[in-house]
Coordinates of C-alpha atoms and ligand atoms in Angstrom, one line a residue:
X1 CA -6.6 -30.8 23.4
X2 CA -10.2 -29.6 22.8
X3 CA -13.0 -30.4 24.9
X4 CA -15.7 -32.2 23.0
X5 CA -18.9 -32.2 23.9
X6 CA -20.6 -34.3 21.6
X7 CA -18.2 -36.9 20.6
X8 CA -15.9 -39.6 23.1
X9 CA -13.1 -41.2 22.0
X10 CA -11.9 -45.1 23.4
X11 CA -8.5 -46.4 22.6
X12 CA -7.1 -49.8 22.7
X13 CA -4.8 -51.7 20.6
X14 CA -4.0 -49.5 18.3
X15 CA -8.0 -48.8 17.7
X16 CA -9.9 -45.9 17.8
X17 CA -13.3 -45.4 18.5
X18 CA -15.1 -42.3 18.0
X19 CA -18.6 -41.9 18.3
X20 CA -21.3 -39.2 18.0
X21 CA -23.3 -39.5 21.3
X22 CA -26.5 -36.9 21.1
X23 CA -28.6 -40.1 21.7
X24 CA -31.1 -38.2 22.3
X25 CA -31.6 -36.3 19.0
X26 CA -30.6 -39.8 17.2
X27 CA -27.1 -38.3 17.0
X28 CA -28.0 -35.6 14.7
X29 CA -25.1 -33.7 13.1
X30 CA -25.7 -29.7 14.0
X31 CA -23.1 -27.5 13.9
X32 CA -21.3 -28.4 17.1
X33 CA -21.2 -31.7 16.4
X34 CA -19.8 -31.1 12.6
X35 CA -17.1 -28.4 14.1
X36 CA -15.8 -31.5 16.5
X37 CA -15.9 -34.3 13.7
X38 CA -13.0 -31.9 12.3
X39 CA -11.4 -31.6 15.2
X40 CA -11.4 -35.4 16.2
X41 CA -9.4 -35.4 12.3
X42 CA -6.8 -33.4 13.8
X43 CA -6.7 -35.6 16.4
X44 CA -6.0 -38.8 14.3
X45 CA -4.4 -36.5 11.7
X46 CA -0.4 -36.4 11.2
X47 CA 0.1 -34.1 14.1
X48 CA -2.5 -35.3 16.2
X49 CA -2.3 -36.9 19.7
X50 CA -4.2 -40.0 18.4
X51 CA -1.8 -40.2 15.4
X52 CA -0.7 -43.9 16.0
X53 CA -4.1 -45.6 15.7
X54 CA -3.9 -48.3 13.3
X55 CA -7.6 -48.2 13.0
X56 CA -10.6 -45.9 13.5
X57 CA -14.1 -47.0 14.1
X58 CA -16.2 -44.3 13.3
X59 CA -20.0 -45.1 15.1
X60 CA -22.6 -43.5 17.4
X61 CA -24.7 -43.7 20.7
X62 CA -28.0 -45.3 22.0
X63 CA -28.2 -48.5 19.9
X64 CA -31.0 -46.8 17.7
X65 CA -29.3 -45.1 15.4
X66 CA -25.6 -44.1 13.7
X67 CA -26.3 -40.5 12.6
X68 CA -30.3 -39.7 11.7
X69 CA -28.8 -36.4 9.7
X70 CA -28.0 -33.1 9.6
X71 CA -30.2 -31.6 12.4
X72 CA -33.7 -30.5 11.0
X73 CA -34.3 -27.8 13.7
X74 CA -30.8 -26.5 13.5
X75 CA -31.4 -26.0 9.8
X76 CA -35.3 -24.5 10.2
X77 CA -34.5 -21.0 9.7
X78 CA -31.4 -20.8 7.7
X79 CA -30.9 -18.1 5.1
X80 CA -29.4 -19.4 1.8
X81 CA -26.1 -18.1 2.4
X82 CA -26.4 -20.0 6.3
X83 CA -27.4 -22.9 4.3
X84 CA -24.2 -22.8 1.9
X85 CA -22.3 -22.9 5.3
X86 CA -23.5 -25.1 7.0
X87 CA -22.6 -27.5 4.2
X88 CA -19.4 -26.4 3.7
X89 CA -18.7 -27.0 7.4
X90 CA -19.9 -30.5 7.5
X91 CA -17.8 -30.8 4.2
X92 CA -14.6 -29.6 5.5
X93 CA -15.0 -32.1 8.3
X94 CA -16.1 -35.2 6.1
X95 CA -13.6 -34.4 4.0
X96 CA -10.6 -34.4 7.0
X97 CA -12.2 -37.5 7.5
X98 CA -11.7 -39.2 4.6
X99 CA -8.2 -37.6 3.9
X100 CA -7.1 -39.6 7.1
X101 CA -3.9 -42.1 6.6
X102 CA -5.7 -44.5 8.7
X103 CA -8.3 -47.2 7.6
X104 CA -12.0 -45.7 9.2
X105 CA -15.1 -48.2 9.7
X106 CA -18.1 -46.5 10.0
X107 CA -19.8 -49.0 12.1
X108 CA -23.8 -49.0 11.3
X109 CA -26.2 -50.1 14.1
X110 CA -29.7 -48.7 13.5
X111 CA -30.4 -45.8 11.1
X112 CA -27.5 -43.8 8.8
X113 CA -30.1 -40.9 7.2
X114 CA -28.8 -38.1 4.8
X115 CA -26.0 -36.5 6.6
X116 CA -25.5 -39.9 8.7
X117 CA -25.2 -41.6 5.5
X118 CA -23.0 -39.1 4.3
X119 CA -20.8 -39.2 7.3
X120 CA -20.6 -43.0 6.8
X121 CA -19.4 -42.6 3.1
X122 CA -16.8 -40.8 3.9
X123 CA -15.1 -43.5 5.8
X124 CA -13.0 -46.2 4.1
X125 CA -16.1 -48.7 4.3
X126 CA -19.3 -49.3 6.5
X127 CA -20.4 -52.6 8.4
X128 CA -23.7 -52.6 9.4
X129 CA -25.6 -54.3 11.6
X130 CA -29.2 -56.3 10.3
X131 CA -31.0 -53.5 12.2
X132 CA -29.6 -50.7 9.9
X133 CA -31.7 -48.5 7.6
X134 CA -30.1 -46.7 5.1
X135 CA -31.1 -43.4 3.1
X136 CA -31.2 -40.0 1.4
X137 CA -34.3 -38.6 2.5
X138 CA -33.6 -34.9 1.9
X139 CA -36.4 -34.3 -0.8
X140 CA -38.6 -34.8 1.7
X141 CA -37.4 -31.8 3.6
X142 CA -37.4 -29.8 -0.1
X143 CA -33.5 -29.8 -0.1
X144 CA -30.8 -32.5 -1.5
X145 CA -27.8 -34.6 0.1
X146 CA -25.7 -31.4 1.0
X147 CA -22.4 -33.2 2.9
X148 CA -21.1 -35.0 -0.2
X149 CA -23.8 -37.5 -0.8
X150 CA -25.0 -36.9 -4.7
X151 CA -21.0 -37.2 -5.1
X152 CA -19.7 -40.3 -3.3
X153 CA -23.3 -42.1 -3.3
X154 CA -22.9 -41.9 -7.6
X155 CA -19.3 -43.4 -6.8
X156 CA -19.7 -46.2 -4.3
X157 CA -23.4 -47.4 -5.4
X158 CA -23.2 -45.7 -9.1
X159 CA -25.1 -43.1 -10.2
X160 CA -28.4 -45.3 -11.6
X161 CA -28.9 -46.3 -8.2
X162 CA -27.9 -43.2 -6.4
X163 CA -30.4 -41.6 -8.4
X164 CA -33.5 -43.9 -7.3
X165 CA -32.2 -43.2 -3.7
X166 CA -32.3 -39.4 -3.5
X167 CA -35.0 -39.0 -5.5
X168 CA -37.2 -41.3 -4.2
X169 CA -36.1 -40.6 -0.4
X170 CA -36.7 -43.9 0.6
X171 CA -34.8 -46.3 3.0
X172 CA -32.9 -49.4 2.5
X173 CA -32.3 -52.0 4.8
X174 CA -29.5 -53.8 5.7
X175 CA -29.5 -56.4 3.3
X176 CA -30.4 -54.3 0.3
X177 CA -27.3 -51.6 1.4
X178 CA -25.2 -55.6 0.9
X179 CA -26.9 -56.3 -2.0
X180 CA -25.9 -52.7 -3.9
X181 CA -22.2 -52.4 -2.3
X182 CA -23.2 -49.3 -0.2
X183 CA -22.2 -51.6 2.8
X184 CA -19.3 -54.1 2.8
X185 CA -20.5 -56.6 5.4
X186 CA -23.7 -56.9 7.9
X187 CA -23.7 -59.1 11.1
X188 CA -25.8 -59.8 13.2
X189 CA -27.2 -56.9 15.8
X190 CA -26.4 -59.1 18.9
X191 CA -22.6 -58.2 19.4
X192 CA -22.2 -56.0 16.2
X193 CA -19.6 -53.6 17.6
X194 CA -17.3 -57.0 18.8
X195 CA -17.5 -58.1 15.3
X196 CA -16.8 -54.8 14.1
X197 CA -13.5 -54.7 16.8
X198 CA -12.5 -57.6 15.3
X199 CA -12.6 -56.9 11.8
X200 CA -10.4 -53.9 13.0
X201 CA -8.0 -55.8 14.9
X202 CA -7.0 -57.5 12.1
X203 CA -6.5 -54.9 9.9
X204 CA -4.4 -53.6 12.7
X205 CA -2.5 -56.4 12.9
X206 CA -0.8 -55.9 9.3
X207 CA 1.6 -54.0 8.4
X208 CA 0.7 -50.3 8.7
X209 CA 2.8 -49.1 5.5
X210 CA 1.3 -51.3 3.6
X211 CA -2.0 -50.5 4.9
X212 CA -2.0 -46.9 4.3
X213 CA -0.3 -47.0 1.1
X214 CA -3.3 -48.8 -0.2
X215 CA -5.5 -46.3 1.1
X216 CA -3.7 -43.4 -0.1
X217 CA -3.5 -44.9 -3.9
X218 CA -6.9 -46.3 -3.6
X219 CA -8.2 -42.4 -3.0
X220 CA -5.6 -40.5 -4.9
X221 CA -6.9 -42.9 -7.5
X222 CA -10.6 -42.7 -7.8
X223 CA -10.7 -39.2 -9.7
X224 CA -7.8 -39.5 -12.2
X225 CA -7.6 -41.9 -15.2
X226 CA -6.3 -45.4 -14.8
X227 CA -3.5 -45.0 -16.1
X228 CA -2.2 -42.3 -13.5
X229 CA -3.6 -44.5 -11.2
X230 CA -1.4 -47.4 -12.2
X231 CA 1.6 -44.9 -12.1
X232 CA 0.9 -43.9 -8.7
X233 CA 0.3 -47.3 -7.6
X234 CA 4.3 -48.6 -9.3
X235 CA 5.5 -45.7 -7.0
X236 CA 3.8 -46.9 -3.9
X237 CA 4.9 -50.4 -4.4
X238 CA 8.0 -49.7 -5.5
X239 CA 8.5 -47.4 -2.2
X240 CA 7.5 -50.2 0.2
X241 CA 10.5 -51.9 -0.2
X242 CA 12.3 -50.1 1.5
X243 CA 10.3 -50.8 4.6
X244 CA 11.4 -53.3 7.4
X245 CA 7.6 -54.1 7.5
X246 CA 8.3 -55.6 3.6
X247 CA 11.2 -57.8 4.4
X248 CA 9.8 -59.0 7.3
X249 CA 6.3 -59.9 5.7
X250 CA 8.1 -61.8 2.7
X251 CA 10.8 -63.3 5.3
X252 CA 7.7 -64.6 7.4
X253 CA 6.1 -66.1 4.6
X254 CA 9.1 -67.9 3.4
X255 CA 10.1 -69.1 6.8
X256 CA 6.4 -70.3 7.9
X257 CA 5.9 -68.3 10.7
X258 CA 3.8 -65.0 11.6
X259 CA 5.0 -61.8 10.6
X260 CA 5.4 -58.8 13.4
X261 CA 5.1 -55.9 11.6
X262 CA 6.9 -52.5 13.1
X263 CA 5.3 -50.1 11.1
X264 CA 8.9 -49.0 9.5
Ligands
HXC301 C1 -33.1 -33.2 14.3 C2 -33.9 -35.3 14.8 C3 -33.4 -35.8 13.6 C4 -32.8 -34.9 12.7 C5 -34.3 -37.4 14.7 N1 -34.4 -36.3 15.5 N2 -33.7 -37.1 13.5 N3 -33.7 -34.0 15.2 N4 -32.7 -33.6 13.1 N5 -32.3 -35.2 11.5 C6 -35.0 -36.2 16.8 C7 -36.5 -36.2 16.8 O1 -37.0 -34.9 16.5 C8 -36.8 -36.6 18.2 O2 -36.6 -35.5 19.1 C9 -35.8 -37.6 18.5 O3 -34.7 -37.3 17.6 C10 -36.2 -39.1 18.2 O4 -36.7 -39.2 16.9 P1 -38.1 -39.7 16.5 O5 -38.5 -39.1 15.2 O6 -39.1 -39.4 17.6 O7 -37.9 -41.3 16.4 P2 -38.7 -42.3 15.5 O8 -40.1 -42.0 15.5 O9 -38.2 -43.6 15.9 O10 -38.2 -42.0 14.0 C11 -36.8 -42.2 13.7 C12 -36.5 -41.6 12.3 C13 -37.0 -40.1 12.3 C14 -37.2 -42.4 11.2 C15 -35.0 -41.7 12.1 O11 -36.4 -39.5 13.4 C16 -36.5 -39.3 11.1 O12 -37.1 -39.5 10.0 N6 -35.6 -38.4 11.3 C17 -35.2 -37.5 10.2 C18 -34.4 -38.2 9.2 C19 -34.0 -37.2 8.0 O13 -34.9 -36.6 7.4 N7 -32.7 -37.0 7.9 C20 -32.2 -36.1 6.9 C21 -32.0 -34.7 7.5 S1 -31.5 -33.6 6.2 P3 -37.7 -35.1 20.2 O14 -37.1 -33.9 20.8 O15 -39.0 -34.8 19.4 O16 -37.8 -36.3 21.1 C22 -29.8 -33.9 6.0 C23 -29.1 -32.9 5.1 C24 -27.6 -33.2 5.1 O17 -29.3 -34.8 6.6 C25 -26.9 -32.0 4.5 C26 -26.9 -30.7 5.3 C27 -26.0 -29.7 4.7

């Protein structure tokens, strides 16, 4: 397993927690950091030694912010052709990220700016807490979202309002992020990342299958046309029956009691 230096990893229950700890720099995302977000998707991925987490909160250190960006010094000096690679890197692991057969929070506490926004798009959904500011503030710096954001902002938010955020640069808060379905719930700061746990417990506590067969037809989904979508969706369903996990869910129901999903 790789050392990482500026990422640690909790398990419990069948949750994951990673988090971006450069507290220091408001967990800004340089190169180090972006090389070991890939790497912590191999370790969730298929192969991976944290392969059986149910659940992945996504989140970072010091209470102040999630991820403040892409790191401005690291960037200072960068030739165009450094430039295009630095993206791509922060693409490549955003993009591991998202391809992950597990459910990803990106819990929000404090601010999610250009690349931390971007990072936090590219999990299944974001809870934030009331304390979080949300933007695209590259035009500031004379450059535009460059980890994904002009693409999944124009998706999750669509692109009228993605528009008014990058070009404008300016922050949201919490309730506003609500408000335009960048976010898809906010609690209160005091104990955010226990409400956040327990959001993730219960998704843990269904049936995995199911779980990340939704995910996989929700994503394989959102760039085709509907109706390949629907098609994908029959064969999904129609695959999940035969899982235990199916007859035990519909068995439980029938019978009145909880079901204890296996995850076959
Ligand atoms: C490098 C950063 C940073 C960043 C904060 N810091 N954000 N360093 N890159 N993105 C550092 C500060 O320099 C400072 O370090 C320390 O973190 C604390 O930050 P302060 O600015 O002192 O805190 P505060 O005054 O509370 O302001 C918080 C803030 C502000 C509003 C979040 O830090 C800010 O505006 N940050 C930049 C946000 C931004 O523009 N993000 C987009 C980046 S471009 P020192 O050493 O001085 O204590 C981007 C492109 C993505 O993300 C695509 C790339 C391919």
């Amino acid at each position: 397993m790789a050392d990482f230096e500026t990422l640690t990893f909790e398990s419990a229950d069948g949750i994951v927690t990673v988090t971006v700890n450069r507290p220091q720099k408001l967990n800004a995302l340089n190169e180090q950091v972006q090389r070991e977000l890939w790497a912590a998707a191999q370790r969730l991925g298929p192969d991976g030694d944290l392969a059986g987490a149910a659940v992945v909160i996504l989140t970072g250190a010091g209470g102040k912010a999630f991820v403040a960006g892409a790191d401005i010094k690291a960037m200072i000096d960068m030739t165009a052709i450094q430039g295009r690679d630095f993206s791509a890197l922060g693409h490549r692991a955003f993009d591991a990220i998202e391809a992950l057969p597990m459910p990803v929070i990106a819990a929000v506490d404090g601010f999610a700016l250009g690349g931390g926004l971007e990072l936090a798009m590219s999990a299944d959904f974001i809870y934030a807490s009331q304390a979080s500011r949300f933007g695209q503030p590259e035009v500031n710096l004379g450059v535009i979202p460059g980890y994904g954001g002009t693409q999944r902002l124009a998706r999750l938010v669509g692109p009228a309002k993605a528009r008014e955020l990058i070009y404008t640069g300016e922050m949201i808060d919490a309730a506003e992020a609500l408000r335009i379905g960048l976010v898809a719930q906010v609690f209160p700061t005091e104990g955010f990342m226990a409400a956040v746990r327990e959001r993730a417990a219960l998704i843990a506590k269904r049936g995995a299958l199911a779980v990340t067969s939704a995910k996989r037809v929700i994503n394989a989904g959102l760039d085709v046309p509907i109706e390949r979508g629907c098609e994908m969706e029959r064969q999904a369903f129609g695959l999940l029956f035969g899982t235990e996990d199916r007859r035990e869910g519909m068995s439980a129901f029938l019978e009145r009691r909880d079901p204890q999903f296996k995850g076959r």
